[in-house]
Coordinates of C-alpha atoms and ligand atoms in Angstrom, one line a residue:
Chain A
X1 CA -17.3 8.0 -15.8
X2 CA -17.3 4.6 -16.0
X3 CA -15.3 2.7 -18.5
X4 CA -16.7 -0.5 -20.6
X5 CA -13.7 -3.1 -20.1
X6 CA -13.2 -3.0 -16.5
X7 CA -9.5 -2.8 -15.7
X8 CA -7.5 -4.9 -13.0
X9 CA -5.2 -3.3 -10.7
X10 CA -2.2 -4.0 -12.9
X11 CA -3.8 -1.5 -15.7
X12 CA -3.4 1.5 -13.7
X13 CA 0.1 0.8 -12.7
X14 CA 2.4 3.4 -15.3
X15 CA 5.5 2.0 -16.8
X16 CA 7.9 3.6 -14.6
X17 CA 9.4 0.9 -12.0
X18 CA 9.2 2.4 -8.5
X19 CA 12.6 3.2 -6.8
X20 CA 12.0 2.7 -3.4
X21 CA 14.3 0.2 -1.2
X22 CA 12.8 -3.1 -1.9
X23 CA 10.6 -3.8 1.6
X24 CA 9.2 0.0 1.7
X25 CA 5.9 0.7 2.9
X26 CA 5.0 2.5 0.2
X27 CA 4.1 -0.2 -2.4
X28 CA 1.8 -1.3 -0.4
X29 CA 0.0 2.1 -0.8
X30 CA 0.7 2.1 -4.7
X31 CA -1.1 -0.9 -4.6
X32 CA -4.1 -0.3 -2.8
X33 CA -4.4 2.7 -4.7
X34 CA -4.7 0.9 -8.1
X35 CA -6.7 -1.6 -6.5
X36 CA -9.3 0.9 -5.3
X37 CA -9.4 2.3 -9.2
X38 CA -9.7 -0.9 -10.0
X39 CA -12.7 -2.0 -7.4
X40 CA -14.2 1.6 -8.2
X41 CA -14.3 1.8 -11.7
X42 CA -12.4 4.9 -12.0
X43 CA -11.4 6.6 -15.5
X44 CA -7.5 7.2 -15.7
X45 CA -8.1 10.3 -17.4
X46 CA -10.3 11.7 -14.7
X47 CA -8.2 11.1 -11.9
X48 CA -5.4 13.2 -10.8
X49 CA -2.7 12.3 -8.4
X50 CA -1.1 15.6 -6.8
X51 CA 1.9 15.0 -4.4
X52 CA 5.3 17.3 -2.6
X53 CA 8.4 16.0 -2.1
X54 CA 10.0 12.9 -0.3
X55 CA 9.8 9.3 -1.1
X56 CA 6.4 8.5 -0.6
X57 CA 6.0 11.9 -3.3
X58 CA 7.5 9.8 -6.1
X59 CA 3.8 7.5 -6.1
X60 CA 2.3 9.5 -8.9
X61 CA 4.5 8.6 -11.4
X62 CA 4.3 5.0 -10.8
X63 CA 0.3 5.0 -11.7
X64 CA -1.1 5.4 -15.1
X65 CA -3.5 8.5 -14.4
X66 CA -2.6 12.3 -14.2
X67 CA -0.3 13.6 -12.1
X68 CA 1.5 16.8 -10.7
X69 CA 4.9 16.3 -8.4
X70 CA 4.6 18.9 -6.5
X71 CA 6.8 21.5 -4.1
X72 CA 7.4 20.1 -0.9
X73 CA 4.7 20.5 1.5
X74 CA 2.5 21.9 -0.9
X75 CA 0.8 19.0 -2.7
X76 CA -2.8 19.9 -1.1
X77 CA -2.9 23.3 -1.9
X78 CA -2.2 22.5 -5.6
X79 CA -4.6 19.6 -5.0
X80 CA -7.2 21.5 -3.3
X81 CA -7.1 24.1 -6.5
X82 CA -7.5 21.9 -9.1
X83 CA -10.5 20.4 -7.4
X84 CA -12.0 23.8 -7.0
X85 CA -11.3 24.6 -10.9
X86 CA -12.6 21.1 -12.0
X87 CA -15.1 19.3 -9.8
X88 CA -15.8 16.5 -12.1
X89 CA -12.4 15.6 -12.2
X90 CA -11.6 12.5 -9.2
X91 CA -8.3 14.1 -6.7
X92 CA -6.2 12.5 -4.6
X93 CA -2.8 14.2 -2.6
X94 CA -0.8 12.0 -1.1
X95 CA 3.0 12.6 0.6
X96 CA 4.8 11.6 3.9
X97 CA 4.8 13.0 7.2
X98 CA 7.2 15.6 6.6
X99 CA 6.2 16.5 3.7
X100 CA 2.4 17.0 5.2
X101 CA 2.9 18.1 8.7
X102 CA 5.7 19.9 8.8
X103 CA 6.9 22.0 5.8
X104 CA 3.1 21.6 4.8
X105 CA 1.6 21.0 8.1
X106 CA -0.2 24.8 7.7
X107 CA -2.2 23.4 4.4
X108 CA -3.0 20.1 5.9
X109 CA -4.9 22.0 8.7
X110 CA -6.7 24.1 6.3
X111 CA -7.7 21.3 3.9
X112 CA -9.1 19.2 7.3
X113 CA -11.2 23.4 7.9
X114 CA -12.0 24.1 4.1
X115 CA -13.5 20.4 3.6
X116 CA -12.8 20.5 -0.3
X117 CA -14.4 17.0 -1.9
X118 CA -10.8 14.9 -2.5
X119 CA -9.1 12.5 -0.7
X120 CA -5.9 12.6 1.1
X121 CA -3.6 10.3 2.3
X122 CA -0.5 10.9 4.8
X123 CA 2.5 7.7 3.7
X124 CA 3.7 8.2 7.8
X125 CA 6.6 6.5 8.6
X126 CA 7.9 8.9 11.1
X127 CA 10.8 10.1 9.8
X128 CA 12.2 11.7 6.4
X129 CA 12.8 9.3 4.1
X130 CA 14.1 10.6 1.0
X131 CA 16.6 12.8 2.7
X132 CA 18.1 10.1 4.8
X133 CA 16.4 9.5 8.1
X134 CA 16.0 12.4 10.3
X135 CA 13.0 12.6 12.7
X136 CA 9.7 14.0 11.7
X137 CA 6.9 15.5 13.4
X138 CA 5.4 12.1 14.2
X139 CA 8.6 10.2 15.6
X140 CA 8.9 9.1 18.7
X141 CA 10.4 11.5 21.6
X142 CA 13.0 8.9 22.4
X143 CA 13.8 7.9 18.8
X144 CA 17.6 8.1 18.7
X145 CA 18.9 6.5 15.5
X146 CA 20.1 9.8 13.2
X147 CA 23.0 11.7 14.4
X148 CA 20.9 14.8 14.3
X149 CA 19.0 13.6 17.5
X150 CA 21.3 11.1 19.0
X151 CA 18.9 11.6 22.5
X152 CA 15.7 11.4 20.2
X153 CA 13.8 14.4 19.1
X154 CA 12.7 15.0 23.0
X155 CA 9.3 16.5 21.9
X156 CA 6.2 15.0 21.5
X157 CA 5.0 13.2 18.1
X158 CA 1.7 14.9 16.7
X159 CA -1.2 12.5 16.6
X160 CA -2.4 13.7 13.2
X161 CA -5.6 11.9 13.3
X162 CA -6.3 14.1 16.4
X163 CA -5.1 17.1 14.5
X164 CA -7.2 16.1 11.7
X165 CA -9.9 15.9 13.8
X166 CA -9.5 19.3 16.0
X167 CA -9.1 21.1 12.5
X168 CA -12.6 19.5 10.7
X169 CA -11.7 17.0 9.0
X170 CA -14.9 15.1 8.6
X171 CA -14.0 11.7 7.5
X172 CA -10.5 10.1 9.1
X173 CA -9.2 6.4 8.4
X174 CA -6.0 4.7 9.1
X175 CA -4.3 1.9 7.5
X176 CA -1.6 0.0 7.9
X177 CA 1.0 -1.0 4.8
X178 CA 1.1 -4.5 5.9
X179 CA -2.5 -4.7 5.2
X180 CA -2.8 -3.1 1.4
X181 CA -6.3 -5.1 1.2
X182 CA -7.6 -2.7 3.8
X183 CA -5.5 0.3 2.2
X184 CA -7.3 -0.6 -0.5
X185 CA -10.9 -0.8 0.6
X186 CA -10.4 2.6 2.6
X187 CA -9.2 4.4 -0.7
X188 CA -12.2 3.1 -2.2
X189 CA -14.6 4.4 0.4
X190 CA -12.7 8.1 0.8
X191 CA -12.9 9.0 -2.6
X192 CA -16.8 8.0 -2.5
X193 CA -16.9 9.7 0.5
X194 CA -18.2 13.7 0.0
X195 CA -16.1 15.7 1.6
X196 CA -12.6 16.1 2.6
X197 CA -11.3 12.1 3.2
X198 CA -8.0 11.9 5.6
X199 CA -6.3 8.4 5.4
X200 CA -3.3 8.3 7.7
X201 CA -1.4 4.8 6.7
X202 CA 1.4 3.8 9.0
X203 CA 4.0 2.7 5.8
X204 CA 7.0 1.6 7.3
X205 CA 10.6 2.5 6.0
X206 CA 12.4 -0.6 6.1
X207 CA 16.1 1.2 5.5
X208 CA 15.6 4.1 8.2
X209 CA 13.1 2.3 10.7
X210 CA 14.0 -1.4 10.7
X211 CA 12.4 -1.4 14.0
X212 CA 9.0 -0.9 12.1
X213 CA 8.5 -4.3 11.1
X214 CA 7.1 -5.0 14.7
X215 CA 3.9 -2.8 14.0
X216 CA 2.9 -6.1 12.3
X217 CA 2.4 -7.4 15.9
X218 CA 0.2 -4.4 17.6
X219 CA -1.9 -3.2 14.7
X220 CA -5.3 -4.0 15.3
X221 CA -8.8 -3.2 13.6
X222 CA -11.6 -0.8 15.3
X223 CA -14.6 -2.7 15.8
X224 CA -17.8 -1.3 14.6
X225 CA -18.6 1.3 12.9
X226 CA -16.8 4.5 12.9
X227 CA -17.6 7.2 15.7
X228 CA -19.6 10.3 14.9
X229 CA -19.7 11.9 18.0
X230 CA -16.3 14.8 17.5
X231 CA -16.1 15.2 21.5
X232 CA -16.1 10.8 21.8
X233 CA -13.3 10.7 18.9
X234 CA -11.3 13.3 20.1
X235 CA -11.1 11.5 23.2
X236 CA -10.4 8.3 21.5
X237 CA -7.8 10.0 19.6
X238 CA -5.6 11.8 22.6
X239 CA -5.2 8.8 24.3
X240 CA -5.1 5.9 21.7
X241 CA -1.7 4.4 20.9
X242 CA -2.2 5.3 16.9
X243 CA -2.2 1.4 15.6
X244 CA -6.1 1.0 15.6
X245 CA -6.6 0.9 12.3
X246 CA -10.0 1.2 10.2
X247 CA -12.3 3.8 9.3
X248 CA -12.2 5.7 12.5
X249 CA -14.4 9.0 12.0
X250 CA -17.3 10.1 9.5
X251 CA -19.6 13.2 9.8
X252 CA -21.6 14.8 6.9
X253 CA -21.1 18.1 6.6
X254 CA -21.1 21.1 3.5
X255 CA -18.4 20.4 1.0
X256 CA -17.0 22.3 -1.7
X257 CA -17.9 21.8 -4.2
X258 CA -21.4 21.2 -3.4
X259 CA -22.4 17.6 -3.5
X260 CA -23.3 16.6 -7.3
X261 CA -22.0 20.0 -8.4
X262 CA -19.4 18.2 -11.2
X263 CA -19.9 21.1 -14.5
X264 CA -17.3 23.6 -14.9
X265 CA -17.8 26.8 -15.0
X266 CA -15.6 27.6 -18.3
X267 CA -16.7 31.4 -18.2
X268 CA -15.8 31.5 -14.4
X269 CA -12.4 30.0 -15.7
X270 CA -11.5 32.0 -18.6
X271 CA -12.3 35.4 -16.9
X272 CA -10.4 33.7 -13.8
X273 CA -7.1 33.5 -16.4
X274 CA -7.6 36.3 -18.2
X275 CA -7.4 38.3 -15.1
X276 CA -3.6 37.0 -14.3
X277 CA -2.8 37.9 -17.8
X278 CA 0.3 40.3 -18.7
Chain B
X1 CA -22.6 -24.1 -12.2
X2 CA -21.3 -25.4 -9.5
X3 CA -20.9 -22.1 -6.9
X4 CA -18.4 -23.8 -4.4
X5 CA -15.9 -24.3 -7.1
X6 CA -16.7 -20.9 -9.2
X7 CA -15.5 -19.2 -5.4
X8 CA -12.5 -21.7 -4.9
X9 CA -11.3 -20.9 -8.3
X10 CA -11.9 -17.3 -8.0
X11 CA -9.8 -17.3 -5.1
X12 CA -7.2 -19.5 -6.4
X13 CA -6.8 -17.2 -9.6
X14 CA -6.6 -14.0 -6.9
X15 CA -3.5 -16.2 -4.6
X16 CA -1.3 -16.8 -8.0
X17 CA -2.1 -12.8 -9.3
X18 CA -0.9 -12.0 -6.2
X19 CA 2.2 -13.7 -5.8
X20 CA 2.7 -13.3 -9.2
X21 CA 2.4 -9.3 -9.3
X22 CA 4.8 -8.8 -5.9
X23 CA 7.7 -11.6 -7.5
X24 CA 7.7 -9.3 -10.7
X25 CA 7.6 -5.9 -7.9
X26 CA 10.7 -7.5 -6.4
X27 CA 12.5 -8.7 -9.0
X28 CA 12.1 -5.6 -10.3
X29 CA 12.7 -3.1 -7.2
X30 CA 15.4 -5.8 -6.5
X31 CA 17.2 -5.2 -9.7
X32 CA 16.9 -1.8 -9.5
X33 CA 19.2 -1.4 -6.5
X34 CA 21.5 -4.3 -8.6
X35 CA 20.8 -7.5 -6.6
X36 CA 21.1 -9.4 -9.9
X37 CA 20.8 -13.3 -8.5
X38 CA 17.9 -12.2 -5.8
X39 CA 16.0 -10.1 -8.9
X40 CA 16.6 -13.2 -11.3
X41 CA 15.3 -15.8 -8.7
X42 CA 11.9 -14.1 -7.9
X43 CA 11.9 -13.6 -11.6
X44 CA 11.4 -17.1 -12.0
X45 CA 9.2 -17.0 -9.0
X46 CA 7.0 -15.1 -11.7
X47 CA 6.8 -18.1 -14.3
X48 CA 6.2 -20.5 -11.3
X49 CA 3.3 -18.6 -10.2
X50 CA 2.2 -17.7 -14.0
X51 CA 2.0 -21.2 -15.0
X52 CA 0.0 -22.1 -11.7
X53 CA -2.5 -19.5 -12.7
X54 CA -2.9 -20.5 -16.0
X55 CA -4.1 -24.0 -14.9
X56 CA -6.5 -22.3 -12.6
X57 CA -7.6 -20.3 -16.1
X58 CA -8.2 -23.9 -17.5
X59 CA -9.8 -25.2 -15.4
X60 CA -12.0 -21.9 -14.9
X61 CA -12.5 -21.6 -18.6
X62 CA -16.4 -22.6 -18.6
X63 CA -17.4 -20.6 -15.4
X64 CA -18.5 -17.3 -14.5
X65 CA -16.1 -16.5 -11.3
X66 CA -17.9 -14.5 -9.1
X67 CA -16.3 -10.5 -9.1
X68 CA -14.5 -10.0 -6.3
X69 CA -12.9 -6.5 -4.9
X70 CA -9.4 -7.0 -3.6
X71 CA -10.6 -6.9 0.3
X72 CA -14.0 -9.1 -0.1
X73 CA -11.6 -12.1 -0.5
X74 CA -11.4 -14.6 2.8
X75 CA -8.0 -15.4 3.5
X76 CA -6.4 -16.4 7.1
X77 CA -4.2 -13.6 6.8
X78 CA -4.1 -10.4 5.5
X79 CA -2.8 -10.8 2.1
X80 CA -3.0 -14.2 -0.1
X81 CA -1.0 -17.4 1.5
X82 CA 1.3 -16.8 -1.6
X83 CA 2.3 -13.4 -1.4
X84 CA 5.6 -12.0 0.0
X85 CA 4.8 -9.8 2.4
X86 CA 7.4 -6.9 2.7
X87 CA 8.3 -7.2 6.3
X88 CA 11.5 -9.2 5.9
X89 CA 13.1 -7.7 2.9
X90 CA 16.1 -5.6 2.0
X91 CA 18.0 -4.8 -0.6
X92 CA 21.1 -6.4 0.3
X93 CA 19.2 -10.1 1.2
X94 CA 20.9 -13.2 -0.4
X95 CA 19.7 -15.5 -2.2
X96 CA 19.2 -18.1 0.4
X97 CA 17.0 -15.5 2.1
X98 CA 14.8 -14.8 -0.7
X99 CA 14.5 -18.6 -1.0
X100 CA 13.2 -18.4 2.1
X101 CA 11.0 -16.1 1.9
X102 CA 9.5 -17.9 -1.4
X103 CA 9.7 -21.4 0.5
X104 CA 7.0 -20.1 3.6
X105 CA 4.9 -18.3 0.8
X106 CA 4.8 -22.5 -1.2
X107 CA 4.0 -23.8 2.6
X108 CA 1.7 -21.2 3.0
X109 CA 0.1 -21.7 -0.1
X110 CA -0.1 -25.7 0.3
X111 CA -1.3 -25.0 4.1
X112 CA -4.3 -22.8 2.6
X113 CA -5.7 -25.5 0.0
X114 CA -5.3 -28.4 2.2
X115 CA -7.5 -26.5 4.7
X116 CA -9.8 -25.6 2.2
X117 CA -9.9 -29.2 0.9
X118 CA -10.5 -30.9 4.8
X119 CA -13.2 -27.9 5.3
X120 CA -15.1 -28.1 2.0
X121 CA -18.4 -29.7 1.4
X122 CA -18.3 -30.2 -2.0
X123 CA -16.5 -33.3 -3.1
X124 CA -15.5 -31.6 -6.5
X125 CA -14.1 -28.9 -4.8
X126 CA -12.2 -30.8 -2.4
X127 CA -11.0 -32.7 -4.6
X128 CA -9.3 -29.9 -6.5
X129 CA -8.1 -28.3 -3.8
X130 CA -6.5 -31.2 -2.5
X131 CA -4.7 -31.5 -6.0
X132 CA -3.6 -27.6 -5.5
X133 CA -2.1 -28.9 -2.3
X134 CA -0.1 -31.6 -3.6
X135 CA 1.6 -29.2 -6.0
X136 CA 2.7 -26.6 -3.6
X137 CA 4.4 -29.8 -1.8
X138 CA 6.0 -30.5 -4.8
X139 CA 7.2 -26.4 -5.4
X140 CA 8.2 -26.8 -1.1
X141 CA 10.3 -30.1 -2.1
X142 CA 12.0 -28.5 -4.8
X143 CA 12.7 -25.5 -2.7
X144 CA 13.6 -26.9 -0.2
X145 CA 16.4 -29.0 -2.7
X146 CA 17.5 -25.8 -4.1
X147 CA 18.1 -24.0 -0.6
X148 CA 20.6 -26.8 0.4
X149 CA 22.3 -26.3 -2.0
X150 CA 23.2 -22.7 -1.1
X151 CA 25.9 -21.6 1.1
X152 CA 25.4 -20.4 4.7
X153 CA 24.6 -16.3 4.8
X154 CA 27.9 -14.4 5.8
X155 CA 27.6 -12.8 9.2
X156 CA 27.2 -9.7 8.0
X157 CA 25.2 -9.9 5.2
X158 CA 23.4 -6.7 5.6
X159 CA 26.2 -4.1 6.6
X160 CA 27.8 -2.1 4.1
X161 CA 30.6 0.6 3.6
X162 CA 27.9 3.3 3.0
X163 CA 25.6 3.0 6.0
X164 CA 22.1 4.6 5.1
X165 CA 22.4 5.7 9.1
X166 CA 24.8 8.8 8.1
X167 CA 22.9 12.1 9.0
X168 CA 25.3 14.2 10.6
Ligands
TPP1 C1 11.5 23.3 0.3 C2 12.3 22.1 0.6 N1 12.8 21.9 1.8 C3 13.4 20.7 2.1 C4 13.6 19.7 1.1 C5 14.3 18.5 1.4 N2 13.5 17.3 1.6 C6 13.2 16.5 0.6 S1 12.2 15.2 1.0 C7 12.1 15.8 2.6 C8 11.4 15.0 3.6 C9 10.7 13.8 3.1 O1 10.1 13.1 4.2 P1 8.6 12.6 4.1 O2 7.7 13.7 3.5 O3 8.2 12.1 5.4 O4 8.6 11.5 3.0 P2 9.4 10.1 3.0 O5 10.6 10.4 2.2 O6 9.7 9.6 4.4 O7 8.4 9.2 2.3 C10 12.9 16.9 2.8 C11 13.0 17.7 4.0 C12 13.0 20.0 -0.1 N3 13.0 19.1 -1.1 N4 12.3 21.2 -0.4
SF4_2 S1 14.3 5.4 2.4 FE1 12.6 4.6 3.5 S2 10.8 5.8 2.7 FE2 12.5 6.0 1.3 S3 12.2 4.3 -0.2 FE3 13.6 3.6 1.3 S4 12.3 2.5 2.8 FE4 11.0 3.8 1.6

């Protein structure tokens, strides 16, 4: 629905003040996310922001819409159901690396199969944050700042746009927190987008990663519109180095629920909760 | 109306909001882990910027400004000239460093409108543009006053008793 006065970005920040270190990537992606509302018109009241656990978890409470804090790892099957239960609502999951491929990597490659119409979007800054910096499944082999893997991890980082890809995910973007402008315009265009939306934004942790602040120098943007053709992108992303940033894949295919399919199906629901009943 | 300046402006407003909103995310996230002088300078970063944009509302006060979405702006970079960008911060920077910080943000600011005023075809515009210019100098100037007045960072500004490298 859209509202009368439009709102600025500012309007859909809530009045908690975000905790992160003061240089984290992650305000970047607060901001583009209540830019995107902003640019798109969204109601607060119809938007839901679900999340898990870790640092990059914490962003639902620092915007002025709904929100659910989830378990860790779980964000996108709690986001996934509330879609299913109320189509007309607008739903976004969003968490870190850990949180989404590896305590939840099982339900990130079932949301990218199951092609629910939401949006999410992966805060990667290849480690775990919130719990003080140990590798993730996205750091590099030879990463050897924690004490838990002095010699690095020693196994290969995923390539979750190339996981994304392998498991359906039908519309893939990356961003980079430097660039929130971008961030922003990408939000915009997955939560128009009908279907599953994966945007993978490279958010640097300033207090873990120092080293991070380089990706400033090798991001670039993908030229062109994005590829269609799953056998050309899943070539393009096995051997990429992961800082093209952009919208990088889209495909139409059947969503769920089906496109302009927003009323809820309140006797569906009831008999659905009456049937857990004790 | 007169187009040229209705987009200048519009873009003008959009650099101060910008700066504006990450000074007050700073100061805030900057108090919040209790580095009082570095939250109470970009605090008054805030003002700076505020009043800036409220001459740009003056002068703006007749015009429709066309509507722009956050990304259909043209800058040289990726954000706005004025805005902090959150590669060289940290919790435990001094206030010399955040004067920094704010003193490339005033260059870069002065370095966009003087650009805009040598590349503009419409005299009007230019001319405001060029006025822009002359104020960020003034804002470098006074930074640049205030910074030498600070004392040299210590060495090792940034260490700390409780290194966040500690997983064992
Ligand atoms: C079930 C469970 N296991 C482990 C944890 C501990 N834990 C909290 S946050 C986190 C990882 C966070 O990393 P990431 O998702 O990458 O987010 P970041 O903090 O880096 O933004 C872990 C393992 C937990 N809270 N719950
Ligand atoms: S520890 Fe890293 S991820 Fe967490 S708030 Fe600090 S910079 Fe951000």
């Amino acid at each position: 629905m859209m509202q009368a006065i439009p709102l600025k970005a500012r309007d859909f920040k809530s009045d908690v003040k975000p905790i992160w270190c003061p240089g984290c990537g992650h305000f970047s992606v607060l901001n583009a996310i209540t830019k995107a509302m902003a640019a798109l018109g969204i109601d607060k009241d119809d938007t839901v922001l679900v999340s898990g656990i870790g640092c990059s978890s914490r962003l639902p409470a620092y915007v002025d819409s709904y929100g659910f804090h989830g378990v860790h790892g779980r964000g996108l099957a709690i986001a996934q159901g509330l879609k299913v239960a109320r189509p007309d609502l607008t739903v976004l999951a969003l968490g870190g690396d850990g949180d989404g491929f590896s305590i939840g990597g099982n339900h990130f490659i079932h949301a990218c199969r199951r092609n629910v119409n939401m949006t999410y979007i992966a805060m990667d800054n290849e480690v775990y944050g919130m719990t003080k910096g140990q590798a993730s499944p996205t750091t590099p082999m030879d990463w050897d700042h924690s004490k838990l893997t002095p010699h690095g991890p020693g196994v290969r980082p995923f390539k979750p746009a190339a996981l994304a890809l392998a498991s359906g995910a039908p519309w893939i973007g990356r961003g980079y927190s430097g660039n929130p402008n971008q961030i922003a315009k990408l939000i915009a265009e997955a939560v128009e987008f009908p279907g599953f939306s994966f945007l993978h934004v490279m958010s640097q942790c300033i207090t873990f990663c120092p080293e991070q602040t380089d990706w400033k120098a090798v991001v670039s943007e993908m030229d062109g519109p994005p590829l269609a053709d799953a056998d050309a992108a899943a070539k393009q992303f096995l051997h990429e180095d992961g800082f093209q940033t952009g919208l990088l894949y889209r495909e139409e295919r059947p969503t769920w629920p089906p496109v302009g399919e927003t009323a809820v199906d309140e006797t569906a629901l009831a008999s659905l909760a009456a049937s857990f009943s004790v | 109306m007169n187009k040229q300046m209705a987009l200048f402006l519009a873009h003008s407003a959009e650099l101060e909001t910008e700066a504006q909103e990450r000074y007050e995310e700073l100061a805030e996230s900057m108090r919040e882990h209790r580095n009082i002088p570095v939250a109470d300078f970009f605090r008054r970063m805030v003002d700076e910027a505020g009043r800036h944009l409220e001459e740009v509302a003056e002068l703006a006060a007749d015009m429709t400004l066309p509507d722009l979405k956050a990304w259909e702006f043209d800058w040289p970079d990726a954000e706005a000239p004025e805005t902090t960008s959150y590669e060289a911060l940290h919790y435990r920077m001094s206030l010399r460093q955040a004067m920094q910080l704010a003193l490339d943000n005033e260059r870069a600011a002065r370095a966009y409108y003087s650009d805009y005023a040598d590349n503009c075809e419409d005299v009007e515009t230019a001319e405001v543009a060029r006025s822009f210019a002359a104020e960020e100098s003034s804002h470098v100037a006074e930074l640049e006053r205030l910074m030498a007045e600070q004392p040299a960072d210590h060495p090792h500004l940034w260490e700390e008793d409780d290194d966040p490298h500690m997983p064992e």
